[in-house]
mmCIF file of C-alpha atoms and ligand atoms in Angstrom:
data_model
loop_
_atom_site.group_PDB
_atom_site.id
_atom_site.type_symbol
_atom_site.label_atom_id
_atom_site.label_comp_id
_atom_site.label_asym_id
_atom_site.label_seq_id
_atom_site.Cartn_x
_atom_site.Cartn_y
_atom_site.Cartn_z
ATOM 1 C CA UNK W 95 -60.200 -20.515 -2.515
ATOM 2 C CA UNK W 96 -58.170 -20.254 -5.718
ATOM 3 C CA UNK W 97 -56.410 -17.541 -7.752
ATOM 4 C CA UNK W 98 -58.544 -15.758 -10.258
ATOM 5 C CA UNK W 99 -58.078 -13.078 -12.936
ATOM 6 C CA UNK W 100 -54.937 -10.990 -13.185
ATOM 7 C CA UNK W 101 -55.596 -7.510 -11.830
ATOM 8 C CA UNK W 102 -52.119 -5.989 -12.447
ATOM 9 C CA UNK W 103 -49.677 -7.611 -14.847
ATOM 10 C CA UNK W 104 -46.014 -8.000 -14.144
ATOM 11 C CA UNK W 105 -45.171 -5.486 -16.951
ATOM 12 C CA UNK W 106 -47.374 -2.774 -15.465
ATOM 13 C CA UNK W 107 -45.904 -3.415 -12.012
ATOM 14 C CA UNK W 108 -42.325 -3.113 -13.431
ATOM 15 C CA UNK W 109 -43.143 0.162 -15.132
ATOM 16 C CA UNK W 110 -44.876 1.625 -12.077
ATOM 17 C CA UNK W 111 -42.054 0.587 -9.666
ATOM 18 C CA UNK W 112 -39.563 2.380 -11.912
ATOM 19 C CA UNK W 113 -41.676 5.565 -11.919
ATOM 20 C CA UNK W 114 -42.208 5.373 -8.118
ATOM 21 C CA UNK W 115 -38.472 4.966 -7.601
ATOM 22 C CA UNK W 116 -37.869 8.098 -9.618
ATOM 23 C CA UNK W 117 -40.381 10.138 -7.652
ATOM 24 C CA UNK W 118 -39.054 8.891 -4.362
ATOM 25 C CA UNK W 119 -35.464 9.493 -5.281
ATOM 26 C CA UNK W 120 -36.358 13.082 -6.346
ATOM 27 C CA UNK W 121 -38.083 13.709 -3.010
ATOM 28 C CA UNK W 122 -35.167 12.472 -0.938
ATOM 29 C CA UNK W 123 -32.485 14.156 -2.906
ATOM 30 C CA UNK W 124 -29.197 13.793 -1.189
ATOM 31 C CA UNK W 125 -30.699 12.770 2.207
ATOM 32 C CA UNK W 126 -29.824 9.345 3.463
ATOM 33 C CA UNK W 127 -33.038 7.231 3.439
ATOM 34 C CA UNK W 128 -34.066 4.604 5.979
ATOM 35 C CA UNK W 129 -36.707 2.258 4.561
ATOM 36 C CA UNK W 130 -38.916 0.677 7.234
ATOM 37 C CA UNK W 131 -40.558 -2.133 5.370
ATOM 38 C CA UNK W 132 -43.510 -4.145 6.551
ATOM 39 C CA UNK W 133 -42.909 -7.919 6.087
ATOM 40 C CA UNK W 134 -43.902 -10.193 4.612
ATOM 41 C CA UNK W 135 -46.104 -9.051 1.742
ATOM 42 C CA UNK W 136 -43.748 -6.177 0.810
ATOM 43 C CA UNK W 137 -40.774 -8.501 0.155
ATOM 44 C CA UNK W 138 -40.854 -8.502 -3.732
ATOM 45 C CA UNK W 139 -41.826 -4.831 -4.013
ATOM 46 C CA UNK W 140 -39.022 -3.869 -1.642
ATOM 47 C CA UNK W 141 -36.525 -5.876 -3.644
ATOM 48 C CA UNK W 142 -37.563 -4.285 -6.872
ATOM 49 C CA UNK W 143 -37.829 -0.782 -5.626
ATOM 50 C CA UNK W 144 -34.596 -0.905 -3.664
ATOM 51 C CA UNK W 145 -32.465 -1.677 -6.671
ATOM 52 C CA UNK W 146 -33.909 1.346 -8.453
ATOM 53 C CA UNK W 147 -33.121 3.832 -5.729
ATOM 54 C CA UNK W 148 -29.828 5.621 -6.145
ATOM 55 C CA UNK W 149 -29.540 7.366 -2.692
ATOM 56 C CA UNK W 150 -27.774 6.110 0.347
ATOM 57 C CA UNK W 151 -30.226 3.725 1.936
ATOM 58 C CA UNK W 152 -30.606 1.639 5.075
ATOM 59 C CA UNK W 153 -33.296 -1.034 5.315
ATOM 60 C CA UNK W 154 -35.135 -2.072 8.511
ATOM 61 C CA UNK W 155 -37.913 -4.576 8.520
ATOM 62 C CA UNK W 156 -40.894 -4.876 10.879
ATOM 63 C CA UNK W 157 -43.496 -7.594 10.913
ATOM 64 C CA UNK W 158 -47.176 -7.145 11.593
ATOM 65 C CA UNK W 159 -50.037 -9.366 10.893
ATOM 66 C CA UNK W 160 -53.687 -8.265 10.069
ATOM 67 C CA UNK W 161 -54.767 -11.433 8.299
ATOM 68 C CA UNK W 162 -53.569 -14.437 10.331
ATOM 69 C CA UNK W 163 -53.752 -17.786 8.665
ATOM 70 C CA UNK W 164 -56.606 -18.143 6.133
ATOM 71 C CA UNK W 165 -58.401 -14.899 7.218
ATOM 72 C CA UNK W 166 -59.608 -12.575 4.415
ATOM 73 C CA UNK W 167 -61.044 -10.014 6.773
ATOM 74 C CA UNK W 168 -58.663 -7.715 8.692
ATOM 75 C CA UNK W 169 -58.346 -8.502 12.340
ATOM 76 C CA UNK W 170 -56.443 -5.264 13.016
ATOM 77 C CA UNK W 171 -52.653 -5.035 13.060
ATOM 78 C CA UNK W 172 -50.515 -6.726 15.799
ATOM 79 C CA UNK W 173 -46.808 -6.367 15.808
ATOM 80 C CA UNK W 174 -44.851 -9.690 15.644
ATOM 81 C CA UNK W 175 -41.355 -8.145 15.188
ATOM 82 C CA UNK W 176 -39.978 -4.690 15.784
ATOM 83 C CA UNK W 177 -36.175 -4.917 15.364
ATOM 84 C CA UNK W 178 -35.832 -1.325 14.007
ATOM 85 C CA UNK W 179 -32.505 0.317 14.802
ATOM 86 C CA UNK W 180 -31.992 3.875 15.954
ATOM 87 C CA UNK W 181 -34.402 6.122 13.932
ATOM 88 C CA UNK W 182 -33.465 9.398 15.687
ATOM 89 C CA UNK W 183 -32.852 12.090 13.100
ATOM 90 C CA UNK W 184 -33.408 9.754 10.183
ATOM 91 C CA UNK W 185 -35.408 10.330 7.083
ATOM 92 C CA UNK W 186 -37.736 7.421 6.897
ATOM 93 C CA UNK W 187 -39.746 5.848 4.051
ATOM 94 C CA UNK W 188 -42.357 3.520 5.455
ATOM 95 C CA UNK W 189 -43.099 0.942 2.718
ATOM 96 C CA UNK W 190 -46.107 -1.321 2.778
ATOM 97 C CA UNK W 191 -47.801 -3.619 0.238
ATOM 98 C CA UNK W 192 -51.452 -2.620 0.667
ATOM 99 C CA UNK W 193 -53.446 0.237 2.204
ATOM 100 C CA UNK W 194 -56.668 -1.278 3.360
ATOM 101 C CA UNK W 195 -58.260 -0.096 6.603
ATOM 102 C CA UNK W 196 -55.236 2.155 7.226
ATOM 103 C CA UNK W 197 -54.650 0.668 10.655
ATOM 104 C CA UNK W 198 -51.203 -0.653 9.826
ATOM 105 C CA UNK W 199 -49.863 2.481 8.272
ATOM 106 C CA UNK W 200 -51.291 4.670 11.031
ATOM 107 C CA UNK W 201 -49.800 2.452 13.707
ATOM 108 C CA UNK W 202 -46.337 2.528 12.057
ATOM 109 C CA UNK W 203 -46.362 6.221 11.486
ATOM 110 C CA UNK W 204 -46.998 6.764 15.217
ATOM 111 C CA UNK W 205 -44.281 4.399 16.109
ATOM 112 C CA UNK W 206 -41.675 5.876 13.755
ATOM 113 C CA UNK W 207 -42.433 9.466 14.776
ATOM 114 C CA UNK W 208 -42.251 8.512 18.412
ATOM 115 C CA UNK W 209 -38.811 7.079 17.820
ATOM 116 C CA UNK W 210 -37.442 10.561 16.669
ATOM 117 C CA UNK W 211 -37.328 10.332 12.954
ATOM 118 C CA UNK W 212 -36.493 13.635 11.287
ATOM 119 C CA UNK W 213 -39.141 13.033 8.526
ATOM 120 C CA UNK W 214 -41.505 10.238 7.557
ATOM 121 C CA UNK W 215 -42.821 9.568 4.126
ATOM 122 C CA UNK W 216 -44.937 6.549 3.002
ATOM 123 C CA UNK W 217 -45.340 4.440 -0.002
ATOM 124 C CA UNK W 218 -47.735 1.571 -0.663
ATOM 125 C CA UNK W 219 -47.993 -0.649 -3.737
ATOM 126 C CA UNK W 220 -51.754 -0.917 -3.657
ATOM 127 C CA UNK W 221 -54.435 1.270 -2.276
ATOM 128 C CA UNK W 222 -57.801 -0.419 -1.891
ATOM 129 C CA UNK W 223 -60.989 1.459 -2.733
ATOM 130 C CA UNK W 224 -62.710 0.872 0.616
ATOM 131 C CA UNK W 225 -63.634 2.845 3.782
ATOM 132 C CA UNK W 226 -60.669 3.558 6.048
ATOM 133 C CA UNK W 227 -60.794 3.000 9.850
ATOM 134 C CA UNK W 228 -57.774 5.348 10.111
ATOM 135 C CA UNK W 229 -57.404 8.467 7.966
ATOM 136 C CA UNK W 230 -54.053 8.167 6.352
ATOM 137 C CA UNK W 231 -52.909 9.072 2.909
ATOM 138 C CA UNK W 232 -49.563 7.679 1.564
ATOM 139 C CA UNK W 233 -47.226 10.067 -0.257
ATOM 140 C CA UNK W 234 -46.824 7.550 -3.096
ATOM 141 C CA UNK W 235 -49.293 4.858 -4.336
ATOM 142 C CA UNK W 236 -48.515 2.183 -7.010
ATOM 143 C CA UNK W 237 -52.020 1.211 -7.983
ATOM 144 C CA UNK W 238 -55.629 1.952 -6.884
ATOM 145 C CA UNK W 239 -57.438 -1.403 -6.781
ATOM 146 C CA UNK W 240 -60.995 -2.529 -6.043
ATOM 147 C CA UNK W 241 -61.874 -3.927 -2.653
ATOM 148 C CA UNK W 242 -61.063 -7.540 -3.352
ATOM 149 C CA UNK W 243 -58.588 -9.884 -1.720
ATOM 150 C CA UNK W 244 -55.456 -9.962 -3.871
ATOM 151 C CA UNK W 245 -52.466 -12.266 -4.039
ATOM 152 C CA UNK W 246 -49.187 -12.538 -5.937
ATOM 153 C CA UNK W 247 -46.070 -10.273 -6.214
ATOM 154 C CA UNK W 248 -45.321 -10.998 -2.538
ATOM 155 C CA UNK W 249 -48.893 -11.040 -1.292
ATOM 156 C CA UNK W 250 -50.201 -14.283 0.229
ATOM 157 C CA UNK W 251 -53.309 -16.071 1.256
ATOM 158 C CA UNK W 252 -52.623 -18.503 4.112
ATOM 159 C CA UNK W 253 -48.902 -18.328 3.214
ATOM 160 C CA UNK W 254 -49.402 -19.190 -0.487
ATOM 161 C CA UNK W 255 -49.153 -17.418 -3.852
ATOM 162 C CA UNK W 256 -46.381 -14.955 -2.951
ATOM 163 C CA UNK W 257 -44.334 -16.293 -5.887
ATOM 164 C CA UNK W 258 -46.864 -15.382 -8.620
ATOM 165 C CA UNK W 259 -45.325 -12.646 -10.731
ATOM 166 C CA UNK W 260 -48.704 -10.813 -11.433
ATOM 167 C CA UNK W 261 -51.209 -9.511 -8.928
ATOM 168 C CA UNK W 262 -54.316 -11.633 -8.993
ATOM 169 C CA UNK W 263 -57.765 -11.682 -7.302
ATOM 170 C CA UNK W 264 -58.358 -14.496 -4.857
ATOM 171 C CA UNK W 265 -61.634 -16.361 -5.789
ATOM 172 C CA UNK W 266 -63.883 -18.748 -4.072
ATOM 173 C CA UNK W 267 -63.265 -22.066 -5.802
ATOM 174 C CA UNK W 268 -66.107 -23.797 -7.537
ATOM 175 C CA UNK W 269 -66.036 -27.300 -6.137
ATOM 176 C CA UNK W 270 -68.149 -28.621 -8.919
ATOM 177 C CA UNK W 271 -65.478 -27.695 -11.343
ATOM 178 C CA UNK W 272 -67.904 -26.001 -13.715
ATOM 179 C CA UNK W 273 -66.523 -22.421 -13.511
ATOM 180 C CA UNK W 274 -65.835 -20.860 -16.899
HETATM 181 P P1 5GP H 108 -54.678 -2.375 6.958
HETATM 182 O O1 5GP H 108 -54.069 -2.195 8.297
HETATM 183 O O2 5GP H 108 -54.485 -1.124 6.096
HETATM 184 O O3 5GP H 108 -56.144 -2.788 7.041
HETATM 185 O O4 5GP H 108 -54.088 -3.642 6.359
HETATM 186 C C1 5GP H 108 -53.139 -3.622 5.579
HETATM 187 C C2 5GP H 108 -52.426 -4.919 5.616
HETATM 188 O O5 5GP H 108 -53.321 -6.050 5.511
HETATM 189 C C3 5GP H 108 -51.528 -4.878 4.335
HETATM 190 O O6 5GP H 108 -50.279 -4.514 4.705
HETATM 191 C C4 5GP H 108 -51.590 -6.336 3.913
HETATM 192 O O7 5GP H 108 -50.476 -7.050 4.526
HETATM 193 C C5 5GP H 108 -52.795 -6.927 4.457
HETATM 194 N N1 5GP H 108 -53.820 -6.981 3.362
HETATM 195 C C6 5GP H 108 -54.863 -6.122 3.158
HETATM 196 N N2 5GP H 108 -55.598 -6.484 2.066
HETATM 197 C C7 5GP H 108 -54.984 -7.581 1.560
HETATM 198 C C8 5GP H 108 -55.209 -8.365 0.430
HETATM 199 O O8 5GP H 108 -56.134 -8.154 -0.387
HETATM 200 N N3 5GP H 108 -54.378 -9.404 0.171
HETATM 201 C C9 5GP H 108 -53.260 -9.693 0.990
HETATM 202 N N4 5GP H 108 -52.566 -10.702 0.748
HETATM 203 N N5 5GP H 108 -53.016 -8.951 2.125
HETATM 204 C C10 5GP H 108 -53.841 -7.924 2.376
HETATM 205 MG MG1 MG H 109 -48.915 -5.925 5.474
#
């Protein structure tokens, strides 16, 4: 496996994150916001978005894994870390990197609602064009992307490539070295 073509450039990402922050800030108005962010892929997106949001914000992080190790097919979400503080009466923004099968977001929405949040809104950086296992539509989407495995801007494959500034497609490597 190796990194292939750029799918979303760093400039487009920066512009879109700024626009998303405006919409989200408008929606929350004066309400204090609690971001529940899904590690680890959301790390860079969270850092960029956070600094563009003017409202009073708390940040909680949770960790789920759908693609353990070198997997490129979802194995379904499993919680590895749930250290979220008291969500009773809070206005929550669930932030995730990618909407794929929808299982992660559906699972989180259930959990956050059951913990007594006053409202729950959702934002994902990427929405894949593929069939959903769970019907869930985020309130805000950064980019619609094709159903390919992507890396960069926080997204990994087997722990690597999170530091790439653009979002790229992961490609099977040509061992003969003859790829164009
Ligand atoms: P879902 O539960 O919607 O199927 O899975 C979503 C999660 O799987 C995302 O939060 C993300 O962490 C991971 N994921 C889905 N597609 C990709 C992908 O193309 N690249 C990477 N790095 N992670 C992905
Ligand atoms: Mg994730």
